[in-house]
PDB file of C-alpha atoms in Angstrom:
ATOM      1  CA  UNK H 920      26.605 -50.297-103.036  1.00 75.00           C
ATOM      2  CA  UNK H 921      26.568 -48.480 -99.648  1.00 92.00           C
ATOM      3  CA  UNK H 922      22.610 -48.474 -98.231  1.00 95.00           C
ATOM      4  CA  UNK H 923      20.494 -44.883 -99.096  1.00 97.00           C
ATOM      5  CA  UNK H 924      20.816 -43.268 -95.511  1.00 98.00           C
ATOM      6  CA  UNK H 925      17.194 -42.579 -93.891  1.00 98.00           C
ATOM      7  CA  UNK H 926      16.101 -41.506 -89.901  1.00 98.00           C
ATOM      8  CA  UNK H 927      15.582 -44.423 -88.019  1.00 97.00           C
ATOM      9  CA  UNK H 928      12.532 -43.405 -86.480  1.00 97.00           C
ATOM     10  CA  UNK H 929      10.021 -41.254 -86.834  1.00 97.00           C
ATOM     11  CA  UNK H 930       6.269 -40.498 -85.104  1.00 96.00           C
ATOM     12  CA  UNK H 931       3.238 -38.573 -84.922  1.00 95.00           C
ATOM     13  CA  UNK H 932      -0.369 -38.504 -83.310  1.00 96.00           C
ATOM     14  CA  UNK H 933      -3.025 -40.189 -84.848  1.00 96.00           C
ATOM     15  CA  UNK H 934      -4.199 -37.392 -88.088  1.00 96.00           C
ATOM     16  CA  UNK H 935      -0.980 -35.972 -88.890  1.00 97.00           C
ATOM     17  CA  UNK H 936       2.279 -36.037 -90.590  1.00 97.00           C
ATOM     18  CA  UNK H 937       5.006 -37.766 -91.187  1.00 97.00           C
ATOM     19  CA  UNK H 938       7.488 -37.284 -93.475  1.00 98.00           C
ATOM     20  CA  UNK H 939      10.679 -39.793 -94.341  1.00 98.00           C
ATOM     21  CA  UNK H 940      14.036 -38.925 -95.736  1.00 98.00           C
ATOM     22  CA  UNK H 941      15.957 -41.354 -97.840  1.00 98.00           C
ATOM     23  CA  UNK H 942      19.323 -39.709 -99.113  1.00 98.00           C
ATOM     24  CA  UNK H 943      21.878 -41.555-101.274  1.00 97.00           C
ATOM     25  CA  UNK H 944      24.161 -39.988-104.380  1.00 96.00           C
ATOM     26  CA  UNK H 945      23.789 -38.972-107.610  1.00 95.00           C
ATOM     27  CA  UNK H 946      24.145 -42.948-108.809  1.00 95.00           C
ATOM     28  CA  UNK H 947      21.130 -43.735-107.453  1.00 96.00           C
ATOM     29  CA  UNK H 948      18.350 -41.323-106.029  1.00 97.00           C
ATOM     30  CA  UNK H 949      19.800 -38.443-107.849  1.00 96.00           C
ATOM     31  CA  UNK H 950      20.210 -40.388-111.099  1.00 95.00           C
ATOM     32  CA  UNK H 951      17.269 -42.387-111.779  1.00 96.00           C
ATOM     33  CA  UNK H 952      13.875 -41.706-111.305  1.00 96.00           C
ATOM     34  CA  UNK H 953      13.575 -45.302-110.208  1.00 97.00           C
ATOM     35  CA  UNK H 954      12.710 -44.568-105.884  1.00 98.00           C
ATOM     36  CA  UNK H 955      10.522 -46.570-104.126  1.00 98.00           C
ATOM     37  CA  UNK H 956       8.777 -47.335-100.992  1.00 98.00           C
ATOM     38  CA  UNK H 957       8.043 -50.383 -99.036  1.00 98.00           C
ATOM     39  CA  UNK H 958       6.090 -50.960 -95.603  1.00 98.00           C
ATOM     40  CA  UNK H 959       6.489 -53.791 -93.788  1.00 98.00           C
ATOM     41  CA  UNK H 960       5.040 -54.791 -90.879  1.00 98.00           C
ATOM     42  CA  UNK H 961       6.402 -56.864 -87.847  1.00 96.00           C
ATOM     43  CA  UNK H 962       6.742 -60.540 -89.047  1.00 95.00           C
ATOM     44  CA  UNK H 963       5.445 -59.848 -92.420  1.00 97.00           C
ATOM     45  CA  UNK H 964       6.219 -59.763 -96.742  1.00 97.00           C
ATOM     46  CA  UNK H 965       7.111 -55.739 -97.275  1.00 98.00           C
ATOM     47  CA  UNK H 966       4.689 -53.942 -99.042  1.00 97.00           C
ATOM     48  CA  UNK H 967       5.086 -51.842-102.537  1.00 97.00           C
ATOM     49  CA  UNK H 968       3.877 -48.186-100.922  1.00 98.00           C
ATOM     50  CA  UNK H 969       5.151 -45.758-103.692  1.00 98.00           C
ATOM     51  CA  UNK H 970       7.074 -46.631-107.156  1.00 98.00           C
ATOM     52  CA  UNK H 971       9.419 -43.946-109.313  1.00 97.00           C
ATOM     53  CA  UNK H 972       9.198 -41.551-107.050  1.00 97.00           C
ATOM     54  CA  UNK H 973       5.725 -40.755-106.900  1.00 97.00           C
ATOM     55  CA  UNK H 974       2.934 -43.209-107.856  1.00 97.00           C
ATOM     56  CA  UNK H 975       1.063 -44.793-105.936  1.00 97.00           C
ATOM     57  CA  UNK H 976      -0.154 -49.065-106.877  1.00 95.00           C
ATOM     58  CA  UNK H 977      -3.952 -49.973-107.150  1.00 94.00           C
ATOM     59  CA  UNK H 978      -5.483 -50.647-103.639  1.00 94.00           C
ATOM     60  CA  UNK H 979      -2.666 -47.895-101.970  1.00 96.00           C
ATOM     61  CA  UNK H 980      -4.172 -44.923 -99.787  1.00 96.00           C
ATOM     62  CA  UNK H 981      -3.723 -41.521-101.295  1.00 95.00           C
ATOM     63  CA  UNK H 982      -2.465 -40.461 -98.108  1.00 96.00           C
ATOM     64  CA  UNK H 983       0.685 -42.034 -99.132  1.00 98.00           C
ATOM     65  CA  UNK H 984       3.050 -39.500-101.332  1.00 97.00           C
ATOM     66  CA  UNK H 985       6.533 -39.372-102.792  1.00 97.00           C
ATOM     67  CA  UNK H 986       8.753 -36.537-104.031  1.00 97.00           C
ATOM     68  CA  UNK H 987      12.474 -36.355-104.854  1.00 97.00           C
ATOM     69  CA  UNK H 988      14.442 -33.532-104.817  1.00 97.00           C
ATOM     70  CA  UNK H 989      18.122 -34.122-105.792  1.00 97.00           C
ATOM     71  CA  UNK H 990      19.557 -37.295-104.098  1.00 97.00           C
ATOM     72  CA  UNK H 991      17.516 -37.330-101.052  1.00 98.00           C
ATOM     73  CA  UNK H 992      13.060 -38.742-101.538  1.00 98.00           C
ATOM     74  CA  UNK H 993      10.652 -38.279 -99.463  1.00 98.00           C
ATOM     75  CA  UNK H 994       7.694 -40.645 -98.510  1.00 98.00           C
ATOM     76  CA  UNK H 995       4.880 -38.955 -96.680  1.00 98.00           C
ATOM     77  CA  UNK H 996       2.182 -40.171 -94.963  1.00 97.00           C
ATOM     78  CA  UNK H 997      -0.506 -37.902 -94.569  1.00 97.00           C
ATOM     79  CA  UNK H 998      -3.517 -38.122 -91.743  1.00 96.00           C
ATOM     80  CA  UNK H 999      -1.557 -41.264 -89.830  1.00 97.00           C
ATOM     81  CA  UNK H1000      -3.697 -44.203 -88.642  1.00 97.00           C
ATOM     82  CA  UNK H1001      -2.932 -46.808 -86.181  1.00 96.00           C
ATOM     83  CA  UNK H1002      -2.469 -49.262 -88.864  1.00 96.00           C
ATOM     84  CA  UNK H1003       0.588 -47.070 -90.590  1.00 97.00           C
ATOM     85  CA  UNK H1004       2.783 -48.015 -87.332  1.00 97.00           C
ATOM     86  CA  UNK H1005       5.602 -50.383 -89.688  1.00 98.00           C
ATOM     87  CA  UNK H1006       8.658 -50.257 -90.476  1.00 98.00           C
ATOM     88  CA  UNK H1007       9.487 -48.124 -94.131  1.00 98.00           C
ATOM     89  CA  UNK H1008      12.382 -48.815 -96.572  1.00 98.00           C
ATOM     90  CA  UNK H1009      12.903 -46.881 -99.560  1.00 98.00           C
ATOM     91  CA  UNK H1010      14.743 -48.774-102.581  1.00 98.00           C
ATOM     92  CA  UNK H1011      17.017 -47.035-106.051  1.00 97.00           C
ATOM     93  CA  UNK H1012      17.653 -48.017-108.835  1.00 96.00           C
ATOM     94  CA  UNK H1013      21.814 -47.618-109.387  1.00 96.00           C
ATOM     95  CA  UNK H1014      22.607 -48.644-112.336  1.00 93.00           C
ATOM     96  CA  UNK H1015      23.800 -51.754-113.564  1.00 92.00           C
ATOM     97  CA  UNK H1016      20.924 -53.464-112.743  1.00 94.00           C
ATOM     98  CA  UNK H1017      21.371 -52.797-109.655  1.00 95.00           C
ATOM     99  CA  UNK H1018      19.441 -51.800-107.033  1.00 96.00           C
ATOM    100  CA  UNK H1019      19.814 -50.577-103.104  1.00 97.00           C
ATOM    101  CA  UNK H1020      17.357 -50.077-100.272  1.00 98.00           C
ATOM    102  CA  UNK H1021      17.660 -47.700 -97.942  1.00 98.00           C
ATOM    103  CA  UNK H1022      18.183 -48.496 -94.111  1.00 98.00           C
ATOM    104  CA  UNK H1023      15.078 -48.387 -92.597  1.00 98.00           C
ATOM    105  CA  UNK H1024      12.783 -46.306 -90.927  1.00 98.00           C
ATOM    106  CA  UNK H1025      10.427 -46.854 -88.018  1.00 98.00           C
ATOM    107  CA  UNK H1026       7.171 -45.234 -87.661  1.00 98.00           C
ATOM    108  CA  UNK H1027       5.594 -44.794 -84.529  1.00 97.00           C
ATOM    109  CA  UNK H1028       1.696 -43.269 -84.276  1.00 96.00           C
ATOM    110  CA  UNK H1029       1.818 -42.419 -80.933  1.00 93.00           C
TER     111      UNK H1029
ATOM    112  CA  UNK N1382      -4.532 -64.360-107.477  1.00 95.00           C
ATOM    113  CA  UNK N1383      -0.576 -63.764-107.756  1.00 96.00           C
ATOM    114  CA  UNK N1384       1.436 -65.971-105.383  1.00 97.00           C
ATOM    115  CA  UNK N1385       5.390 -66.097-104.908  1.00 98.00           C
ATOM    116  CA  UNK N1386       6.310 -69.520-102.639  1.00 98.00           C
ATOM    117  CA  UNK N1387       9.779 -69.420-101.501  1.00 98.00           C
ATOM    118  CA  UNK N1388      11.344 -73.201 -99.831  1.00 97.00           C
ATOM    119  CA  UNK N1389      14.330 -74.791 -99.251  1.00 97.00           C
ATOM    120  CA  UNK N1390      16.017 -72.300 -96.131  1.00 97.00           C
ATOM    121  CA  UNK N1391      17.176 -74.504 -93.172  1.00 97.00           C
ATOM    122  CA  UNK N1392      20.408 -74.764 -91.145  1.00 97.00           C
ATOM    123  CA  UNK N1393      23.544 -75.173 -93.079  1.00 97.00           C
ATOM    124  CA  UNK N1394      27.128 -74.834 -91.667  1.00 97.00           C
ATOM    125  CA  UNK N1395      29.386 -71.988 -92.464  1.00 97.00           C
ATOM    126  CA  UNK N1396      31.353 -72.987 -96.254  1.00 97.00           C
ATOM    127  CA  UNK N1397      28.527 -74.826 -97.279  1.00 97.00           C
ATOM    128  CA  UNK N1398      25.772 -74.523 -99.550  1.00 98.00           C
ATOM    129  CA  UNK N1399      21.815 -74.431-100.048  1.00 98.00           C
ATOM    130  CA  UNK N1400      19.480 -73.829-102.684  1.00 98.00           C
ATOM    131  CA  UNK N1401      16.557 -71.828-101.817  1.00 98.00           C
ATOM    132  CA  UNK N1402      13.636 -72.122-104.633  1.00 98.00           C
ATOM    133  CA  UNK N1403      10.167 -69.721-106.323  1.00 98.00           C
ATOM    134  CA  UNK N1404       7.598 -70.730-107.530  1.00 98.00           C
ATOM    135  CA  UNK N1405       5.371 -68.633-108.746  1.00 98.00           C
ATOM    136  CA  UNK N1406       0.780 -68.443-109.933  1.00 97.00           C
ATOM    137  CA  UNK N1407      -0.801 -65.619-110.980  1.00 97.00           C
ATOM    138  CA  UNK N1408       0.940 -63.939-113.441  1.00 96.00           C
ATOM    139  CA  UNK N1409       2.982 -64.753-116.611  1.00 96.00           C
ATOM    140  CA  UNK N1410       6.702 -65.485-115.047  1.00 97.00           C
ATOM    141  CA  UNK N1411       8.260 -65.848-117.962  1.00 97.00           C
ATOM    142  CA  UNK N1412       8.067 -62.250-118.881  1.00 96.00           C
ATOM    143  CA  UNK N1413       8.575 -60.930-115.362  1.00 97.00           C
ATOM    144  CA  UNK N1414      12.236 -60.388-114.340  1.00 97.00           C
ATOM    145  CA  UNK N1415      12.551 -61.750-110.720  1.00 98.00           C
ATOM    146  CA  UNK N1416      14.526 -60.473-107.875  1.00 98.00           C
ATOM    147  CA  UNK N1417      16.062 -62.357-104.425  1.00 98.00           C
ATOM    148  CA  UNK N1418      15.929 -59.552-101.297  1.00 98.00           C
ATOM    149  CA  UNK N1419      17.080 -61.094 -97.764  1.00 98.00           C
ATOM    150  CA  UNK N1420      16.438 -59.235 -94.293  1.00 98.00           C
ATOM    151  CA  UNK N1421      19.016 -60.743 -91.564  1.00 98.00           C
ATOM    152  CA  UNK N1422      16.937 -60.957 -88.058  1.00 96.00           C
ATOM    153  CA  UNK N1423      16.269 -57.521 -86.547  1.00 95.00           C
ATOM    154  CA  UNK N1424      18.107 -55.651 -89.410  1.00 97.00           C
ATOM    155  CA  UNK N1425      16.790 -53.707 -92.836  1.00 97.00           C
ATOM    156  CA  UNK N1426      16.051 -55.225 -96.476  1.00 98.00           C
ATOM    157  CA  UNK N1427      19.068 -56.175 -98.764  1.00 98.00           C
ATOM    158  CA  UNK N1428      18.961 -56.595-102.309  1.00 98.00           C
ATOM    159  CA  UNK N1429      20.990 -59.340-103.525  1.00 98.00           C
ATOM    160  CA  UNK N1430      20.017 -60.555-107.055  1.00 98.00           C
ATOM    161  CA  UNK N1431      17.684 -60.307-110.184  1.00 98.00           C
ATOM    162  CA  UNK N1432      17.500 -62.022-113.406  1.00 98.00           C
ATOM    163  CA  UNK N1433      15.982 -60.934-116.707  1.00 97.00           C
ATOM    164  CA  UNK N1434      13.012 -62.757-117.637  1.00 96.00           C
ATOM    165  CA  UNK N1435      14.334 -64.795-119.935  1.00 95.00           C
ATOM    166  CA  UNK N1436      17.142 -65.929-118.168  1.00 95.00           C
ATOM    167  CA  UNK N1437      19.788 -63.877-120.088  1.00 95.00           C
ATOM    168  CA  UNK N1438      20.696 -61.481-117.475  1.00 96.00           C
ATOM    169  CA  UNK N1439      21.880 -61.607-113.973  1.00 97.00           C
ATOM    170  CA  UNK N1440      22.857 -58.855-111.220  1.00 97.00           C
ATOM    171  CA  UNK N1441      24.594 -59.213-108.128  1.00 97.00           C
ATOM    172  CA  UNK N1442      24.980 -57.367-104.455  1.00 96.00           C
ATOM    173  CA  UNK N1443      29.124 -57.276-104.183  1.00 95.00           C
ATOM    174  CA  UNK N1444      28.495 -59.239-101.001  1.00 96.00           C
ATOM    175  CA  UNK N1445      27.412 -62.648-102.624  1.00 97.00           C
ATOM    176  CA  UNK N1446      29.099 -61.836-106.101  1.00 97.00           C
ATOM    177  CA  UNK N1447      30.908 -65.059-106.961  1.00 97.00           C
ATOM    178  CA  UNK N1448      29.202 -67.242-103.906  1.00 98.00           C
ATOM    179  CA  UNK N1449      25.550 -66.736-104.863  1.00 98.00           C
ATOM    180  CA  UNK N1450      24.275 -68.149-108.418  1.00 98.00           C
ATOM    181  CA  UNK N1451      19.990 -66.767-109.638  1.00 98.00           C
ATOM    182  CA  UNK N1452      19.090 -68.732-112.132  1.00 98.00           C
ATOM    183  CA  UNK N1453      14.930 -69.685-113.745  1.00 98.00           C
ATOM    184  CA  UNK N1454      12.864 -71.938-115.614  1.00 97.00           C
ATOM    185  CA  UNK N1455      10.035 -70.718-117.123  1.00 97.00           C
ATOM    186  CA  UNK N1456       8.363 -74.402-117.578  1.00 97.00           C
ATOM    187  CA  UNK N1457       8.050 -74.640-113.879  1.00 97.00           C
ATOM    188  CA  UNK N1458       7.355 -70.946-113.519  1.00 98.00           C
ATOM    189  CA  UNK N1459      10.111 -71.260-110.575  1.00 98.00           C
ATOM    190  CA  UNK N1460      13.288 -69.091-109.840  1.00 98.00           C
ATOM    191  CA  UNK N1461      16.322 -70.251-107.923  1.00 98.00           C
ATOM    192  CA  UNK N1462      19.289 -69.204-105.642  1.00 98.00           C
ATOM    193  CA  UNK N1463      22.157 -71.232-105.865  1.00 98.00           C
ATOM    194  CA  UNK N1464      24.006 -69.749-102.712  1.00 98.00           C
ATOM    195  CA  UNK N1465      27.740 -71.777-102.272  1.00 98.00           C
ATOM    196  CA  UNK N1466      30.155 -70.727 -99.737  1.00 98.00           C
ATOM    197  CA  UNK N1467      28.058 -69.755 -96.782  1.00 98.00           C
ATOM    198  CA  UNK N1468      28.562 -67.236 -94.316  1.00 97.00           C
ATOM    199  CA  UNK N1469      27.723 -65.959 -91.059  1.00 97.00           C
ATOM    200  CA  UNK N1470      26.686 -62.539 -92.292  1.00 97.00           C
ATOM    201  CA  UNK N1471      24.280 -64.575 -94.624  1.00 98.00           C
ATOM    202  CA  UNK N1472      21.943 -65.749 -92.198  1.00 98.00           C
ATOM    203  CA  UNK N1473      18.739 -63.939 -93.064  1.00 98.00           C
ATOM    204  CA  UNK N1474      15.298 -64.422 -93.910  1.00 98.00           C
ATOM    205  CA  UNK N1475      14.962 -64.502 -98.340  1.00 98.00           C
ATOM    206  CA  UNK N1476      12.461 -63.014-100.549  1.00 98.00           C
ATOM    207  CA  UNK N1477      11.894 -63.259-104.064  1.00 98.00           C
ATOM    208  CA  UNK N1478      10.232 -60.970-105.679  1.00 98.00           C
ATOM    209  CA  UNK N1479       8.348 -60.194-109.113  1.00 97.00           C
ATOM    210  CA  UNK N1480       9.815 -56.505-110.989  1.00 96.00           C
ATOM    211  CA  UNK N1481       6.584 -55.446-112.393  1.00 90.00           C
ATOM    212  CA  UNK N1482       5.505 -51.276-111.255  1.00 81.00           C
ATOM    213  CA  UNK N1483       9.194 -51.685-109.201  1.00 92.00           C
ATOM    214  CA  UNK N1484       9.067 -54.850-107.067  1.00 95.00           C
ATOM    215  CA  UNK N1485       5.108 -54.974-107.228  1.00 95.00           C
ATOM    216  CA  UNK N1486       4.547 -58.781-105.429  1.00 96.00           C
ATOM    217  CA  UNK N1487       6.507 -60.205-102.591  1.00 98.00           C
ATOM    218  CA  UNK N1488       6.521 -63.671-101.094  1.00 98.00           C
ATOM    219  CA  UNK N1489       6.683 -64.751 -97.384  1.00 97.00           C
ATOM    220  CA  UNK N1490      10.682 -65.521 -97.237  1.00 97.00           C
ATOM    221  CA  UNK N1491      12.421 -68.655 -96.483  1.00 98.00           C
ATOM    222  CA  UNK N1492      15.079 -68.743 -93.270  1.00 98.00           C
ATOM    223  CA  UNK N1493      18.366 -69.820 -94.212  1.00 98.00           C
ATOM    224  CA  UNK N1494      20.399 -69.331 -90.786  1.00 98.00           C
ATOM    225  CA  UNK N1495      24.446 -70.213 -91.711  1.00 98.00           C
ATOM    226  CA  UNK N1496      25.848 -71.815 -88.143  1.00 97.00           C
ATOM    227  CA  UNK N1497      28.025 -74.482 -86.659  1.00 95.00           C
TER     228      UNK N1497
END
């Protein structure tokens, strides 16, 4: 149950796009279409942004999109806004009813 | 409105025990799988455990297997996490989360500190 690998940080100017990667193995990210992404502001609970690789919950702006290729999933935030500055975590099902989170990425809006 | 309210956290000595509770409202609790996720201070999210809607199946992260037990009382819309043999590395904010479209609702967390 090793954590999925994410870059520690990413940044972009307002209006630009930023993409965060989430690398696992064929036993987790690559093996299932159950990758989700969570946004967490300081001192707050995580919030679901993307589920099942690319689906958006009601209320999440369409600026947020998800994809997957092989063992790597990605979250793209387009048209960056100040309120997008937060920590982002990926999560994947890993079989046997086990889930595994990524190491987390801090997104900074310059 | 979905609400999840955790309680039971606090300061405990290494080797001690603590029981966390998470009271749910605003959805059909008895139809939902529930999870616990923790976050050590300044660190990332770590999945801890899940329990089936009827309580008949549970799963745990290797780091807590054999020490933690998840359970639920559907009559009281509450999920529990019994934590035994606590270690310093168990110090964290503990969140409960509802499984719908992935972990679609989270509580605000309860802080557990393991220290002598």
